[in-house]
Amino acid sequence: MVDRPAGYGGSLVRAGLGPRDAAVAVDFVADLVFSSSVAMRGLDRTVPDAAGGSLTARESHRRAWARKSAGRHPFEAEFTAEETWHGRGWFDDKLAIFLDGLATRIVSGSAVQGNG
């Protein structure tokens, strides 16, 4: 449980991140994994619909976004995309954005102190 995150953190420090940035990065990815997993599983729960029936939270959210995104901002249509609501959802996109931002904190040289 500790060896793998410690290895990731050590690799990040060797790549040029400061020790604190490396620790926060490892923790951030762990949080993203857990929260994404919980969120995606939660979409399978049953919720009441307006007609007195029930549907999954996934379908309720999808319907709400479909109504909201009809002709408004193009980014809103992304919330109706099939891949948004199944599997890993936006996990890979979120991780890529985080890693791109993290890369801006890497400094040249492997002996880094502080926050990077």
Coordinates of N, CA and C in Angstrom, one line a residue:
M1 N 0.8 -1.2 0.0 CA 0.0 0.0 0.0 C 0.9 1.3 0.0
V2 N 2.0 1.2 0.7 CA 2.8 2.4 0.8 C 3.9 2.4 -0.3
D3 N 4.4 1.2 -0.6 CA 5.5 1.1 -1.6 C 5.3 1.7 -2.9
R4 N 4.1 1.4 -3.5 CA 3.8 1.9 -4.8 C 3.7 3.4 -4.9
P5 N 2.9 4.1 -4.0 CA 2.9 5.5 -4.0 C 4.3 6.2 -3.7
A6 N 5.0 5.5 -2.8 CA 6.4 6.0 -2.5 C 7.3 6.0 -3.7
G7 N 7.1 4.9 -4.5 CA 7.9 4.8 -5.7 C 7.5 5.8 -6.8
Y8 N 6.2 6.1 -6.9 CA 5.7 7.1 -7.8 C 6.2 8.5 -7.4
G9 N 6.2 8.8 -6.1 CA 6.7 10.1 -5.6 C 8.1 10.2 -5.8
G10 N 8.9 9.2 -5.6 CA 10.3 9.2 -5.8 C 10.6 9.5 -7.3
S11 N 9.9 8.8 -8.2 CA 10.0 9.1 -9.6 C 9.8 10.5 -10.0
L12 N 8.7 11.1 -9.4 CA 8.4 12.5 -9.6 C 9.5 13.4 -9.2
V13 N 10.1 13.1 -8.0 CA 11.2 14.0 -7.5 C 12.4 13.8 -8.5
R14 N 12.7 12.6 -8.9 CA 13.8 12.4 -9.8 C 13.6 13.1 -11.2
A15 N 12.3 13.3 -11.5 CA 11.9 14.0 -12.8 C 12.0 15.5 -12.6
G16 N 12.2 16.0 -11.4 CA 12.3 17.4 -11.2 C 11.3 18.1 -10.4
L17 N 10.4 17.4 -9.8 CA 9.4 18.0 -8.9 C 10.0 18.1 -7.5
G18 N 9.6 19.2 -6.8 CA 10.0 19.3 -5.4 C 9.3 18.2 -4.6
P19 N 9.8 17.8 -3.4 CA 9.2 16.8 -2.6 C 7.8 17.0 -2.2
R20 N 7.4 18.2 -1.9 CA 6.0 18.5 -1.5 C 5.1 18.3 -2.7
D21 N 5.5 18.9 -3.9 CA 4.7 18.8 -5.1 C 4.5 17.3 -5.4
A22 N 5.6 16.5 -5.3 CA 5.5 15.1 -5.6 C 4.5 14.4 -4.7
A23 N 4.6 14.7 -3.4 CA 3.6 14.1 -2.4 C 2.2 14.5 -2.7
V24 N 2.0 15.8 -3.0 CA 0.6 16.2 -3.3 C 0.1 15.6 -4.6
A25 N 1.0 15.5 -5.6 CA 0.6 14.9 -6.8 C 0.2 13.4 -6.6
V26 N 0.9 12.6 -5.9 CA 0.5 11.3 -5.6 C -0.8 11.2 -4.9
D27 N -1.0 12.1 -3.9 CA -2.2 12.1 -3.1 C -3.4 12.6 -4.0
F28 N -3.1 13.5 -4.9 CA -4.2 14.0 -5.8 C -4.7 12.9 -6.7
V29 N -3.8 12.1 -7.3 CA -4.2 11.1 -8.2 C -4.9 10.0 -7.4
A30 N -4.5 9.7 -6.2 CA -5.2 8.7 -5.4 C -6.7 9.2 -5.1
D31 N -6.8 10.5 -4.8 CA -8.1 11.1 -4.5 C -9.0 11.0 -5.8
L32 N -8.4 11.3 -7.0 CA -9.1 11.3 -8.2 C -9.6 9.9 -8.5
V33 N -8.7 8.9 -8.3 CA -9.1 7.5 -8.5 C -10.3 7.1 -7.6
F34 N -10.2 7.4 -6.3 CA -11.3 7.0 -5.4 C -12.6 7.8 -5.7
S35 N -12.5 9.1 -5.9 CA -13.7 9.9 -6.1 C -14.4 9.5 -7.4
S36 N -13.6 9.3 -8.4 CA -14.2 8.9 -9.7 C -14.9 7.6 -9.6
S37 N -14.3 6.6 -8.9 CA -14.9 5.3 -8.8 C -16.2 5.4 -8.0
V38 N -16.2 6.1 -6.9 CA -17.4 6.3 -6.2 C -18.5 7.0 -7.0
A39 N -18.1 8.1 -7.7 CA -19.1 8.8 -8.5 C -19.7 8.0 -9.6
M40 N -18.9 7.2 -10.3 CA -19.4 6.4 -11.4 C -20.3 5.3 -10.9
R41 N -19.9 4.7 -9.7 CA -20.8 3.6 -9.1 C -22.1 4.2 -8.7
G42 N -22.0 5.5 -8.2 CA -23.2 6.1 -7.7 C -24.3 6.4 -8.8
L43 N -23.8 6.4 -10.0 CA -24.7 6.7 -11.1 C -25.7 5.5 -11.3
D44 N -25.4 4.4 -10.7 CA -26.3 3.2 -10.9 C -27.4 3.2 -9.9
R45 N -27.4 4.0 -8.9 CA -28.4 4.0 -7.9 C -29.8 4.5 -8.5
T46 N -30.8 4.0 -7.9 CA -32.2 4.4 -8.4 C -32.7 5.7 -7.8
V47 N -33.2 6.5 -8.6 CA -33.8 7.8 -8.0 C -35.2 8.0 -8.6
P48 N -36.1 8.7 -7.9 CA -37.4 8.9 -8.4 C -37.4 9.8 -9.6
D49 N -38.4 9.6 -10.5 CA -38.5 10.6 -11.6 C -39.8 11.5 -11.4
A50 N -40.0 12.4 -12.2 CA -41.1 13.4 -12.1 C -42.4 12.7 -12.2
A51 N -42.5 11.6 -12.9 CA -43.8 10.9 -13.1 C -44.1 9.9 -12.0
G52 N -43.3 9.9 -11.0 CA -43.6 8.9 -9.9 C -42.9 7.6 -10.1
G53 N -42.2 7.4 -11.2 CA -41.5 6.2 -11.4 C -40.1 6.3 -10.9
S54 N -39.2 5.5 -11.4 CA -37.8 5.6 -11.0 C -36.9 5.3 -12.2
L55 N -35.7 5.8 -12.1 CA -34.7 5.6 -13.1 C -33.3 5.7 -12.5
T56 N -32.3 5.4 -13.2 CA -30.9 5.5 -12.5 C -30.5 7.0 -12.5
A57 N -29.7 7.3 -11.5 CA -29.1 8.6 -11.4 C -28.4 9.0 -12.7
R58 N -27.8 8.0 -13.4 CA -27.1 8.3 -14.6 C -28.1 8.9 -15.7
E59 N -29.3 8.2 -15.8 CA -30.3 8.6 -16.8 C -30.9 10.0 -16.4
S60 N -31.1 10.2 -15.1 CA -31.6 11.4 -14.6 C -30.7 12.6 -15.0
H61 N -29.4 12.4 -14.7 CA -28.4 13.5 -15.0 C -28.3 13.7 -16.6
R62 N -28.3 12.6 -17.3 CA -28.2 12.7 -18.8 C -29.4 13.5 -19.3
R63 N -30.6 13.2 -18.9 CA -31.8 13.9 -19.3 C -31.7 15.4 -19.0
A64 N -31.3 15.7 -17.8 CA -31.2 17.1 -17.4 C -30.2 17.8 -18.2
W65 N -29.1 17.2 -18.5 CA -28.1 17.9 -19.4 C -28.5 18.0 -20.8
A66 N -29.3 17.0 -21.3 CA -29.8 17.1 -22.6 C -30.8 18.2 -22.8
R67 N -31.6 18.5 -21.8 CA -32.5 19.6 -21.8 C -31.7 20.9 -21.7
K68 N -30.7 21.0 -20.9 CA -29.9 22.2 -20.6 C -29.0 22.5 -21.8
S69 N -28.5 21.5 -22.5 CA -27.5 21.8 -23.6 C -28.2 22.0 -25.0
A70 N -29.5 22.0 -25.1 CA -30.1 22.2 -26.4 C -29.9 23.6 -26.9
G71 N -28.9 23.8 -27.7 CA -28.6 25.1 -28.3 C -27.9 26.1 -27.5
R72 N -27.4 25.8 -26.4 CA -26.7 26.8 -25.6 C -25.2 26.7 -25.9
H73 N -24.3 26.7 -24.9 CA -22.9 26.7 -25.2 C -22.4 25.3 -25.6
P74 N -21.5 25.2 -26.6 CA -21.1 23.9 -27.1 C -20.5 23.0 -26.1
F75 N -19.9 23.5 -25.0 CA -19.3 22.7 -24.0 C -20.3 21.9 -23.3
E76 N -21.6 22.4 -23.2 CA -22.6 21.7 -22.4 C -23.0 20.4 -23.1
A77 N -22.8 20.3 -24.4 CA -23.1 19.1 -25.1 C -22.2 17.9 -24.7
E78 N -21.0 18.3 -24.2 CA -20.1 17.2 -23.7 C -20.7 16.5 -22.5
F79 N -21.6 17.1 -21.8 CA -22.2 16.4 -20.7 C -23.2 15.3 -21.1
T80 N -23.6 15.3 -22.4 CA -24.5 14.3 -22.9 C -23.8 13.2 -23.6
A81 N -22.5 13.3 -23.8 CA -21.7 12.3 -24.5 C -21.8 11.0 -23.8
E82 N -21.9 9.9 -24.5 CA -22.1 8.6 -23.9 C -20.9 8.2 -23.0
E83 N -19.7 8.5 -23.4 CA -18.5 8.1 -22.6 C -18.4 8.9 -21.2
T84 N -19.2 10.0 -21.1 CA -19.2 10.8 -19.9 C -19.9 9.9 -18.8
W85 N -20.8 9.1 -19.1 CA -21.6 8.4 -18.1 C -21.3 7.0 -17.9
H86 N -20.3 6.4 -18.5 CA -20.0 5.0 -18.4 C -18.5 4.8 -18.2
G87 N -18.2 3.6 -17.7 CA -16.8 3.3 -17.5 C -16.1 4.2 -16.6
R88 N -15.0 4.8 -17.0 CA -14.2 5.7 -16.2 C -14.6 7.2 -16.3
G89 N -15.7 7.4 -17.1 CA -16.2 8.8 -17.2 C -15.1 9.7 -17.7
W90 N -14.9 10.8 -17.1 CA -13.9 11.8 -17.5 C -12.5 11.6 -16.8
F91 N -12.3 10.4 -16.2 CA -11.1 10.2 -15.4 C -9.9 10.5 -16.2
D92 N -9.8 9.9 -17.4 CA -8.5 10.1 -18.2 C -8.3 11.5 -18.6
D93 N -9.4 12.2 -18.9 CA -9.3 13.7 -19.3 C -8.8 14.5 -18.1
K94 N -9.4 14.2 -16.9 CA -9.0 14.9 -15.7 C -7.6 14.7 -15.4
L95 N -7.2 13.4 -15.5 CA -5.8 13.1 -15.2 C -4.8 13.8 -16.1
A96 N -5.2 13.8 -17.4 CA -4.3 14.4 -18.4 C -4.1 15.9 -18.2
I97 N -5.2 16.6 -17.8 CA -5.2 18.0 -17.5 C -4.3 18.3 -16.3
F98 N -4.5 17.4 -15.3 CA -3.6 17.6 -14.1 C -2.2 17.4 -14.4
L99 N -1.8 16.3 -15.2 CA -0.4 16.0 -15.5 C 0.2 17.1 -16.3
D100 N -0.6 17.7 -17.3 CA -0.1 18.8 -18.0 C 0.2 20.0 -17.1
G101 N -0.6 20.3 -16.2 CA -0.3 21.4 -15.2 C 0.8 21.1 -14.3
L102 N 0.9 19.8 -13.9 CA 2.0 19.4 -13.0 C 3.4 19.5 -13.8
A103 N 3.4 19.3 -15.1 CA 4.6 19.4 -15.9 C 5.2 20.8 -15.8
T104 N 4.3 21.8 -15.7 CA 4.8 23.2 -15.6 C 5.6 23.4 -14.4
R105 N 5.5 22.6 -13.4 CA 6.2 22.8 -12.1 C 7.5 22.0 -12.0
I106 N 7.8 21.3 -13.0 CA 9.1 20.5 -13.1 C 10.2 21.5 -13.4
V107 N 11.2 21.5 -12.6 CA 12.4 22.3 -12.8 C 13.5 21.5 -13.3
S108 N 14.5 22.1 -14.0 CA 15.6 21.3 -14.6 C 16.5 20.8 -13.4
G109 N 17.1 19.7 -13.6 CA 18.0 19.1 -12.5 C 17.2 18.2 -11.6
S110 N 17.9 17.2 -11.1 CA 17.2 16.3 -10.2 C 17.3 16.6 -8.7
A111 N 18.2 17.5 -8.3 CA 18.3 17.8 -6.9 C 17.4 19.0 -6.6
V112 N 16.1 18.8 -6.4 CA 15.2 19.9 -6.2 C 14.8 19.9 -4.7
Q113 N 14.7 21.1 -4.2 CA 14.2 21.3 -2.8 C 12.9 22.1 -2.8
G114 N 12.2 22.0 -1.8 CA 11.0 22.9 -1.6 C 9.8 22.4 -2.5
N115 N 9.0 23.4 -2.9 CA 7.8 23.0 -3.7 C 8.0 23.0 -5.2
G116 N 9.1 23.2 -5.7 CA 9.3 23.0 -7.1 C 9.3 24.3 -7.8

